[in-house]
Amino acid sequence: MSLLSDLATPIVMGILLGGLYSIIALGLSLVFGVVKEINIAHGDLVILGSYFGFVALTIVGIDPILSLIIGIPLFFGIGFAIQKYLLNRAFRISMDATLIIAFGISIILQNTFQLVWTPLSRGLTTSYALASFSAGPIYVPLVYLLDLIVAILVMFFLRELLRRTYMGIAIRSAAQDRMAAQLMGINTNRVYALTFGISTALAAVAGVFLGLTFPFTPVSGMSFLIIALGVVVLGGLGSIAGTLVAGIAFGLAQTLGGYFFGVAAQMLVAYTMVLVVLAVIPRGIFGR
Amino acid sequence: MWDVSLSVNSGEIVAIIGANGSGKSTLLNTISGLMHPAQGSIEFAGNDISVLEPFHIVDLGIALLPEGGRIFPDLTVLENLKIGSYNRKARSESSHNLQRVYQLFPVLKTKEAQLAKTLSGGEKQMLALGRSLMSDPKLILLDEMSLGLAPLLVNDLYRALREIRERGLTILFVEQNVRRSLTEADRAYIMETGRIVLSGNVDDLREEEKVKKAYFGT
């Protein structure tokens, strides 16, 4: 009984944390599934979203979540331009070239963060950042709950976009068969730019909620990229539901691993789980 | 592929005949903009289209049904058809064209909510043909539409093709079955290793000694 009530906290926290992980992973998964690029700058784009929220809060003085009204279209534009002017051109040479360009973007972003905001740890300290409420025996931080709610909302929105609009069906067509998509009259390069734009807009959302949940530094992007990669392969490529389930599984493995083996073993347990699951189901939980 | 000169008149049905590797697919892929000619030009309705990208060419009214159909396996049947009408002009006619495709292949309507990968081989090819028609083309290019299908299904597809033609579409098709080509087409071109070696209307070609020897064994 005491073990069960002790476990309640890591279980609830793991599930909620999984929400944040799945928002971070969603954009990575989308570009991976559609454009077949491994965007290793995705973590840094997420942190760019965190700094965007930081500027909104500390300089402009508006709530970081509210600032996403500007942040989402702005980041969409940045992502669209990255794919259109950099990656689509590299694409014609080879997929390796896109990987190197993404790596370059990653380094440029990290160094820019250091120059502009110094290597100090920052956080989005809003009035509600530290608020929590009690649910039975446990205390739940409000932002953790927001993470999961927003993850579900974002995924629902993305799913509807991909299912119901011409653009969404075009994105899925291009992901399945590039040549056939071109024969349908789809400008696949434009579809890739749109996809990267959506992915970067998702990074803005992820970044703001990450900043509300954890402190971040200019190099935080890399550790969240590693988590997101684990979530993407665990969930199976191109599956939205899979990304949520995998995000939660990853969050649970981390919090329960921390509970049983200590904080130092959190990532070890989470990644061991990823490897074990992949050994059993190589295509991931929801993979096709 | 070189020295290829070919023309198709509006409303005609023209066959390209040749063995594997004779350049038939390359020819169709070049017309639809997937590849570009090193020299020479491709004209459609008076415009040079040889440097255009595939999505421009679809807008102009040319649809290619590629070899193997290439339907989108993880889209539903309806989504496959819907994406066929992606270009702006066809989009406004989408529901009208959808009804026509369903008239042509009623089985697609009954399975419209299924994922395309669950269809049988013949249904997949019907879907591929229907999807090409959704772009409201003036000229349709068919690359080995009947490859690997049972004869009865092939008959169905060609029956549909004749109906499509009645509506005024121009058809250029590649087919390995020579007998079939010479029955369905008005004119035919015969290709060997990247060149056109013979052309003419099908009645004359049937009598041609070379064709008889090479393809009918008489």
Coordinates of C-alpha atoms in Angstrom, one line a residue:
Chain A
M1 CA 0.0 0.0 0.0
S2 CA 2.7 2.4 0.9
L3 CA 4.7 1.4 -2.2
L4 CA 1.6 2.1 -4.3
S5 CA 1.0 5.5 -2.9
D6 CA 4.7 6.2 -3.2
L7 CA 4.6 5.2 -6.8
A8 CA 1.6 7.5 -7.6
T9 CA 3.9 10.6 -7.8
P10 CA 6.4 9.2 -10.3
I11 CA 3.6 7.7 -12.4
V12 CA 1.6 10.9 -12.7
M13 CA 4.7 13.0 -13.2
G14 CA 6.0 10.5 -15.9
I15 CA 2.7 10.6 -17.8
L16 CA 2.5 14.4 -17.7
L17 CA 6.2 14.8 -18.6
G18 CA 5.5 12.5 -21.5
G19 CA 3.2 15.2 -22.9
L20 CA 6.1 17.6 -23.1
Y21 CA 8.4 15.0 -24.7
S22 CA 5.8 14.1 -27.3
I23 CA 5.4 17.8 -28.3
I24 CA 9.1 18.1 -28.7
A25 CA 9.3 14.8 -30.7
L26 CA 6.3 15.6 -32.9
G27 CA 8.0 18.0 -35.2
L28 CA 11.1 15.8 -35.5
S29 CA 8.8 12.8 -36.4
L30 CA 6.9 14.8 -39.0
V31 CA 10.1 15.9 -40.9
F32 CA 11.6 12.4 -40.5
G33 CA 8.4 10.8 -41.8
V34 CA 7.7 13.1 -44.7
V35 CA 11.0 14.6 -45.9
K36 CA 13.1 11.7 -44.6
E37 CA 15.5 14.2 -43.1
I38 CA 16.9 13.7 -39.6
N39 CA 16.7 17.3 -38.4
I40 CA 19.4 17.3 -35.7
A41 CA 18.8 21.0 -35.3
H42 CA 15.3 20.3 -34.0
G43 CA 16.3 20.4 -30.3
D44 CA 18.0 23.8 -30.9
L45 CA 14.9 25.1 -32.7
V46 CA 12.9 24.1 -29.6
I47 CA 15.3 26.0 -27.4
L48 CA 15.0 29.0 -29.8
G49 CA 11.3 28.7 -28.9
S50 CA 12.2 28.8 -25.2
Y51 CA 14.3 32.0 -25.8
F52 CA 11.5 33.5 -27.8
G53 CA 9.2 33.0 -24.8
F54 CA 11.9 34.4 -22.5
V55 CA 12.2 37.6 -24.6
A56 CA 8.4 37.9 -24.7
L57 CA 8.2 37.6 -20.9
T58 CA 11.2 39.6 -19.8
I59 CA 11.5 42.3 -22.4
V60 CA 8.1 42.7 -23.9
G61 CA 6.3 41.7 -20.8
I62 CA 3.7 39.4 -22.2
D63 CA 2.8 35.9 -21.2
P64 CA 5.0 33.3 -23.1
I65 CA 2.0 31.1 -24.0
L66 CA 0.2 34.2 -25.4
S67 CA 3.3 35.1 -27.3
L68 CA 2.8 32.0 -29.4
I69 CA 0.2 33.8 -31.4
I70 CA 3.1 35.6 -33.0
G71 CA 5.6 32.8 -32.4
I72 CA 3.8 30.1 -34.3
P73 CA 3.6 31.9 -37.7
L74 CA 7.1 33.4 -37.2
F75 CA 8.6 30.0 -36.6
F76 CA 6.6 28.5 -39.4
G77 CA 8.2 31.1 -41.7
I78 CA 11.7 30.3 -40.4
G79 CA 11.2 26.6 -41.0
F80 CA 9.7 27.1 -44.4
A81 CA 12.7 29.2 -45.4
I82 CA 15.3 26.7 -44.0
Q83 CA 13.8 23.9 -46.1
K84 CA 13.2 26.0 -49.2
Y85 CA 16.5 27.8 -49.4
L86 CA 18.9 25.4 -47.7
L87 CA 17.7 21.8 -47.4
N88 CA 15.8 21.5 -50.7
R89 CA 18.9 22.5 -52.5
A90 CA 21.1 20.0 -50.5
F91 CA 18.5 17.3 -51.1
R92 CA 19.4 17.2 -54.8
I93 CA 23.0 16.3 -53.9
S94 CA 22.4 13.7 -51.2
M95 CA 20.7 13.1 -47.9
D96 CA 24.1 13.3 -46.1
A97 CA 24.2 17.0 -47.3
T98 CA 21.0 17.8 -45.5
L99 CA 22.3 16.2 -42.3
I100 CA 25.4 18.4 -42.4
I101 CA 23.4 21.5 -43.0
A102 CA 21.1 20.7 -40.1
F103 CA 24.2 20.2 -38.0
G104 CA 25.5 23.6 -39.1
I105 CA 22.2 25.2 -38.2
S106 CA 22.4 23.5 -34.8
I107 CA 25.9 25.0 -34.1
I108 CA 24.9 28.5 -35.4
L109 CA 21.8 28.5 -33.1
Q110 CA 23.8 27.3 -30.0
N111 CA 26.5 29.9 -30.5
T112 CA 23.9 32.7 -31.1
F113 CA 22.2 31.7 -27.9
Q114 CA 25.5 32.0 -26.0
L115 CA 26.3 35.4 -27.5
V116 CA 22.9 36.9 -27.0
W117 CA 21.7 35.3 -23.7
T118 CA 25.0 34.2 -22.2
P119 CA 25.6 30.6 -21.0
L120 CA 23.5 31.2 -17.9
S121 CA 20.5 29.0 -17.2
R122 CA 17.2 30.7 -17.9
G123 CA 13.6 29.9 -17.1
L124 CA 10.2 31.2 -17.9
T125 CA 9.2 32.3 -14.4
T126 CA 5.6 33.3 -14.9
S127 CA 3.2 33.7 -12.0
Y128 CA 1.9 30.1 -12.5
A129 CA 5.3 28.5 -13.3
L130 CA 5.6 27.2 -9.7
A131 CA 1.9 26.7 -9.0
S132 CA 0.7 23.2 -8.1
F133 CA -2.5 21.6 -6.9
S134 CA -3.1 18.5 -4.9
A135 CA -4.8 15.5 -6.3
G136 CA -5.4 13.0 -3.6
P137 CA -2.0 12.1 -2.1
I138 CA 0.1 13.9 -4.6
Y139 CA 1.0 17.4 -5.7
V140 CA 0.8 18.1 -9.4
P141 CA 2.7 21.1 -10.8
L142 CA 0.3 23.1 -13.0
V143 CA 2.7 23.4 -16.0
Y144 CA 3.1 19.6 -16.1
L145 CA -0.6 19.2 -16.5
L146 CA -0.6 22.0 -19.2
D147 CA 2.2 20.0 -21.0
L148 CA 0.0 17.0 -21.5
I149 CA -3.2 19.0 -22.3
V150 CA -1.3 21.0 -24.9
A151 CA 0.3 17.9 -26.4
I152 CA -3.1 16.3 -26.9
L153 CA -4.5 19.5 -28.4
V154 CA -1.6 20.0 -30.7
M155 CA -1.8 16.4 -31.9
F156 CA -5.5 16.6 -32.5
F157 CA -5.0 19.7 -34.5
L158 CA -2.1 18.2 -36.6
R159 CA -4.1 15.0 -37.2
E160 CA -7.1 17.0 -38.5
L161 CA -4.8 19.1 -40.7
L162 CA -3.2 16.0 -42.2
R163 CA -6.6 14.2 -42.7
R164 CA -9.0 16.9 -43.8
T165 CA -7.2 19.4 -45.9
Y166 CA -5.8 19.1 -49.4
M167 CA -2.4 20.2 -48.0
G168 CA -2.5 17.5 -45.4
I169 CA -3.3 14.8 -47.9
A170 CA -0.6 16.2 -50.2
I171 CA 1.9 16.0 -47.3
R172 CA 1.0 12.3 -46.7
S173 CA 1.2 11.5 -50.4
A174 CA 4.6 13.0 -50.7
A175 CA 5.7 11.0 -47.7
Q176 CA 4.6 7.7 -49.2
D177 CA 5.7 8.2 -52.8
R178 CA 7.5 11.3 -53.9
M179 CA 7.3 10.5 -57.6
A180 CA 3.6 9.6 -57.6
A181 CA 2.9 12.8 -55.6
Q182 CA 4.6 14.8 -58.4
L183 CA 2.4 13.1 -60.9
M184 CA -0.6 14.3 -59.0
G185 CA 0.4 17.9 -59.6
I186 CA 2.0 18.3 -56.2
N187 CA 5.1 20.5 -56.0
T188 CA 6.9 18.2 -53.6
N189 CA 9.6 20.8 -52.8
R190 CA 6.9 23.2 -51.6
V191 CA 5.3 20.4 -49.6
Y192 CA 8.6 19.7 -47.9
A193 CA 9.0 23.4 -47.1
L194 CA 5.4 23.5 -45.6
T195 CA 6.2 20.4 -43.6
F196 CA 9.4 21.8 -42.2
G197 CA 7.5 25.0 -41.4
I198 CA 4.9 23.1 -39.4
S199 CA 7.6 21.2 -37.6
T200 CA 9.4 24.4 -36.6
A201 CA 6.1 26.0 -35.5
L202 CA 5.6 22.9 -33.3
A203 CA 9.2 23.6 -32.0
A204 CA 8.0 27.0 -30.9
V205 CA 5.1 25.5 -28.9
A206 CA 7.4 22.8 -27.5
G207 CA 10.0 25.5 -26.6
V208 CA 7.7 27.7 -24.6
F209 CA 6.3 24.8 -22.6
L210 CA 9.8 23.4 -22.1
G211 CA 10.8 26.8 -20.7
L212 CA 7.9 26.8 -18.3
T213 CA 8.7 23.2 -17.1
F214 CA 12.5 23.2 -16.9
P215 CA 15.4 25.7 -16.8
F216 CA 17.3 25.8 -20.1
T217 CA 20.8 26.8 -21.3
P218 CA 22.1 27.4 -24.8
V219 CA 23.1 23.8 -25.1
S220 CA 19.9 22.2 -23.8
G221 CA 18.7 21.5 -27.3
M222 CA 21.1 18.5 -27.7
S223 CA 19.7 16.6 -24.6
F224 CA 16.1 17.2 -25.7
L225 CA 17.0 16.1 -29.2
I226 CA 18.3 12.8 -27.8
I227 CA 15.1 12.3 -25.9
A228 CA 13.0 13.2 -28.9
L229 CA 14.9 10.8 -31.1
G230 CA 14.2 8.0 -28.6
V231 CA 10.5 8.9 -28.6
V232 CA 10.4 9.0 -32.4
V233 CA 11.9 5.6 -32.9
L234 CA 10.0 4.1 -30.1
G235 CA 6.6 5.4 -31.4
G236 CA 7.2 4.3 -34.9
L237 CA 7.7 6.7 -37.9
G238 CA 4.9 8.9 -38.9
S239 CA 2.4 7.9 -36.2
I240 CA 1.0 10.8 -34.2
A241 CA -0.7 8.5 -31.6
G242 CA 2.6 6.5 -31.4
T243 CA 4.5 9.7 -30.6
L244 CA 2.2 10.4 -27.7
V245 CA 2.3 6.8 -26.3
A246 CA 6.1 6.7 -26.8
G247 CA 6.5 10.1 -25.1
I248 CA 4.5 8.9 -22.1
A249 CA 6.4 5.6 -22.0
F250 CA 9.7 7.5 -22.1
G251 CA 8.5 9.9 -19.3
L252 CA 7.4 7.0 -17.2
A253 CA 10.7 5.1 -17.7
Q254 CA 12.5 8.2 -16.6
T255 CA 10.5 8.9 -13.5
L256 CA 10.1 5.3 -12.4
G257 CA 13.8 4.7 -13.2
G258 CA 14.7 7.7 -11.0
Y259 CA 12.4 6.4 -8.2
F260 CA 13.9 2.9 -8.1
F261 CA 17.5 3.5 -9.2
G262 CA 18.2 7.1 -8.4
V263 CA 18.3 10.3 -10.4
A264 CA 21.5 9.4 -12.1
A265 CA 19.9 6.3 -13.7
Q266 CA 16.9 8.1 -15.2
M267 CA 18.2 8.3 -18.8
L268 CA 19.8 4.9 -18.6
V269 CA 16.5 3.3 -17.7
A270 CA 14.6 5.2 -20.4
Y271 CA 17.1 4.4 -23.1
T272 CA 17.3 0.8 -22.1
M273 CA 13.6 0.6 -22.5
V274 CA 13.9 2.1 -26.0
L275 CA 16.4 -0.5 -27.0
V276 CA 14.5 -3.4 -25.5
V277 CA 11.3 -2.3 -27.3
L278 CA 13.1 -1.9 -30.6
A279 CA 14.7 -5.3 -30.3
V280 CA 11.2 -6.8 -29.9
I281 CA 9.3 -4.6 -32.3
P282 CA 11.8 -3.0 -34.7
R283 CA 9.3 -0.7 -36.3
G284 CA 8.2 0.9 -33.0
I285 CA 5.0 0.7 -31.1
F286 CA 2.8 2.1 -33.9
G287 CA 5.1 1.6 -36.8
R288 CA 3.9 0.5 -40.2
Chain B
M1 CA 16.8 7.2 -76.1
W2 CA 17.4 9.2 -79.3
D3 CA 15.8 10.2 -82.6
V4 CA 12.4 9.8 -81.2
S5 CA 9.7 11.6 -83.1
L6 CA 6.2 11.0 -82.2
S7 CA 2.9 12.9 -82.4
V8 CA -0.6 12.3 -81.0
N9 CA -3.6 14.1 -82.4
S10 CA -6.4 15.2 -80.2
G11 CA -9.0 12.4 -79.6
E12 CA -6.6 9.7 -80.8
I13 CA -5.6 6.5 -79.0
V14 CA -2.0 5.7 -79.8
A15 CA 0.1 2.7 -78.6
I16 CA 3.8 2.4 -78.1
I17 CA 5.0 -1.1 -78.5
G18 CA 8.3 -2.6 -77.6
A19 CA 10.3 -5.0 -75.5
N20 CA 11.6 -4.4 -72.0
G21 CA 14.3 -1.7 -72.0
S22 CA 13.3 -0.3 -75.4
G23 CA 12.7 3.1 -73.8
K24 CA 8.9 3.2 -73.6
S25 CA 8.7 4.2 -70.0
T26 CA 11.5 6.7 -70.4
L27 CA 9.5 8.3 -73.2
L28 CA 6.3 8.6 -71.0
N29 CA 8.3 9.9 -68.0
T30 CA 10.0 12.5 -70.2
I31 CA 6.6 13.7 -71.5
S32 CA 5.3 14.1 -68.0
G33 CA 8.4 16.0 -66.8
L34 CA 9.9 13.5 -64.5
M35 CA 12.9 13.6 -66.8
H36 CA 14.0 16.2 -69.3
P37 CA 15.2 15.7 -72.8
A38 CA 18.8 16.5 -73.5
Q39 CA 17.9 17.8 -76.9
G40 CA 14.7 18.4 -78.9
S41 CA 11.4 19.5 -77.7
I42 CA 8.0 18.3 -76.5
E43 CA 5.0 20.4 -77.5
F44 CA 1.6 20.2 -76.0
A45 CA -1.3 22.2 -77.5
G46 CA 1.3 24.5 -79.1
N47 CA 3.4 25.1 -76.0
D48 CA 6.9 23.8 -75.4
I49 CA 6.7 21.7 -72.2
S50 CA 10.1 20.1 -72.3
V51 CA 11.6 22.1 -69.4
L52 CA 8.5 22.1 -67.2
E53 CA 8.3 20.4 -63.8
P54 CA 5.8 17.5 -63.5
F55 CA 3.3 19.6 -61.4
H56 CA 3.1 22.2 -64.2
I57 CA 2.5 19.6 -66.8
V58 CA -0.4 18.1 -64.7
D59 CA -1.9 21.6 -64.6
L60 CA -1.7 21.8 -68.4
G61 CA -3.8 18.6 -68.7
I62 CA -1.4 15.7 -69.0
A63 CA -1.7 12.8 -66.6
L64 CA 0.6 9.8 -66.3
L65 CA -0.4 6.5 -64.9
P66 CA 3.0 5.3 -63.9
E67 CA 4.2 1.7 -64.2
G68 CA 2.9 -0.4 -61.3
G69 CA 0.2 2.2 -60.6
R70 CA 2.0 3.8 -57.7
I71 CA -1.2 4.4 -55.6
F72 CA -0.6 5.7 -52.1
P73 CA -0.9 2.6 -49.9
D74 CA -1.6 4.3 -46.6
L75 CA -4.2 6.7 -47.9
T76 CA -7.8 5.6 -48.2
V77 CA -9.3 5.0 -51.7
L78 CA -11.2 8.2 -51.4
E79 CA -8.1 10.1 -50.4
N80 CA -6.2 8.7 -53.3
L81 CA -8.9 9.9 -55.7
K82 CA -9.1 13.3 -53.9
I83 CA -5.4 13.9 -54.2
G84 CA -5.7 13.2 -57.9
S85 CA -7.6 16.4 -58.2
Y86 CA -5.0 18.4 -56.4
N87 CA -4.4 21.0 -59.1
R88 CA -6.5 24.1 -58.8
K89 CA -8.5 23.6 -62.0
A90 CA -9.5 20.0 -61.2
R91 CA -10.3 20.8 -57.6
S92 CA -13.4 22.7 -58.5
E93 CA -14.6 19.8 -60.6
S94 CA -13.6 17.3 -58.0
S95 CA -17.0 16.0 -56.9
H96 CA -18.2 15.8 -60.5
N97 CA -15.2 13.8 -61.6
L98 CA -15.4 11.6 -58.6
Q99 CA -18.9 10.6 -59.6
R100 CA -17.6 9.7 -63.1
V101 CA -14.8 7.6 -61.7
Y102 CA -17.3 5.8 -59.5
Q103 CA -19.6 5.2 -62.5
L104 CA -16.6 3.7 -64.3
F105 CA -15.5 1.5 -61.4
P106 CA -18.4 1.0 -58.9
V107 CA -16.2 -1.2 -56.8
L108 CA -14.1 1.8 -55.7
K109 CA -17.2 3.5 -54.3
T110 CA -18.0 0.5 -52.1
K111 CA -14.4 0.5 -50.8
E112 CA -13.8 4.2 -50.6
A113 CA -13.1 4.2 -46.8
Q114 CA -10.5 1.4 -47.0
L115 CA -6.8 1.9 -47.1
A116 CA -5.6 1.5 -50.7
K117 CA -3.1 -1.2 -49.7
T118 CA -6.0 -3.5 -48.9
L119 CA -7.3 -3.6 -52.5
S120 CA -6.7 -6.5 -54.8
G121 CA -4.2 -6.0 -57.7
G122 CA -7.0 -5.3 -60.2
E123 CA -8.7 -2.8 -57.9
K124 CA -5.4 -1.1 -57.3
Q125 CA -5.0 -0.5 -61.0
M126 CA -8.6 0.7 -61.3
L127 CA -7.8 3.2 -58.5
A128 CA -4.6 4.3 -60.3
L129 CA -6.5 4.9 -63.5
G130 CA -9.4 6.6 -61.6
R131 CA -6.8 8.8 -59.8
S132 CA -5.3 9.9 -63.1
L133 CA -8.7 10.8 -64.4
M134 CA -9.4 13.0 -61.3
S135 CA -6.9 15.6 -62.6
D136 CA -9.3 16.2 -65.5
P137 CA -6.6 15.5 -68.1
K138 CA -6.9 16.2 -71.9
L139 CA -4.1 13.6 -72.5
I140 CA -3.6 10.5 -70.5
L141 CA -0.4 8.5 -70.6
L142 CA -0.6 4.8 -69.5
D143 CA 2.5 2.9 -68.6
E144 CA 1.8 -0.9 -68.7
M145 CA -1.6 -0.5 -67.2
S146 CA -2.4 -4.2 -67.5
L147 CA 0.9 -5.7 -66.4
G148 CA 0.5 -8.7 -64.2
L149 CA -3.3 -8.7 -64.2
A150 CA -5.6 -11.6 -65.1
P151 CA -7.1 -11.4 -68.6
L152 CA -10.6 -10.7 -67.3
L153 CA -9.4 -7.7 -65.3
V154 CA -7.4 -6.5 -68.3
N155 CA -10.7 -6.6 -70.4
D156 CA -12.4 -4.4 -67.7
L157 CA -9.6 -1.9 -67.8
Y158 CA -9.7 -1.6 -71.5
R159 CA -13.5 -1.4 -71.5
A160 CA -13.1 1.6 -69.2
L161 CA -10.5 3.0 -71.5
R162 CA -12.9 3.0 -74.4
E163 CA -15.5 4.8 -72.3
I164 CA -12.9 7.4 -71.3
R165 CA -12.1 7.9 -75.0
E166 CA -15.8 8.5 -75.8
R167 CA -15.6 11.5 -73.5
G168 CA -13.0 13.0 -75.8
L169 CA -9.8 12.2 -74.0
T170 CA -6.6 11.6 -75.9
I171 CA -4.7 8.4 -74.9
L172 CA -1.1 7.4 -75.4
F173 CA -0.4 4.0 -73.9
V174 CA 2.6 1.6 -73.5
E175 CA 1.8 -2.0 -73.6
Q176 CA 3.8 -5.2 -73.9
N177 CA 0.9 -7.2 -75.3
V178 CA 1.2 -6.4 -79.1
R179 CA -2.1 -8.0 -80.1
R180 CA -3.9 -6.0 -77.5
S181 CA -2.2 -2.8 -78.6
L182 CA -3.1 -3.3 -82.2
T183 CA -6.7 -3.9 -81.3
E184 CA -7.2 -1.0 -79.0
A185 CA -5.2 1.7 -80.7
D186 CA -5.8 3.8 -83.8
R187 CA -2.1 4.1 -84.5
A188 CA 1.1 2.6 -83.0
Y189 CA 4.8 3.3 -82.8
I190 CA 7.2 0.4 -82.4
M191 CA 10.3 1.0 -80.3
E192 CA 13.6 -0.9 -80.2
T193 CA 16.5 0.0 -78.0
G194 CA 15.6 3.7 -77.6
R195 CA 14.5 4.3 -81.2
I196 CA 11.2 4.3 -83.0
V197 CA 11.7 1.7 -85.8
L198 CA 8.2 1.6 -87.2
S199 CA 5.0 3.5 -87.0
G200 CA 1.6 3.7 -88.7
N201 CA -2.0 2.9 -88.3
V202 CA -2.7 -0.4 -86.7
D203 CA -4.3 -2.1 -89.7
D204 CA -1.2 -1.5 -91.8
L205 CA 1.1 -2.5 -89.0
R206 CA -0.7 -5.8 -88.5
E207 CA 0.1 -6.7 -92.1
E208 CA 3.7 -5.5 -91.9
E209 CA 6.1 -8.4 -92.2
K210 CA 8.5 -7.3 -89.5
V211 CA 5.7 -7.0 -87.0
K212 CA 4.3 -10.4 -87.9
K213 CA 7.7 -12.1 -87.6
A214 CA 8.7 -10.3 -84.4
Y215 CA 5.5 -10.4 -82.5
F216 CA 3.1 -13.0 -83.9
G217 CA 5.6 -15.7 -85.0
T218 CA 4.1 -16.1 -88.4

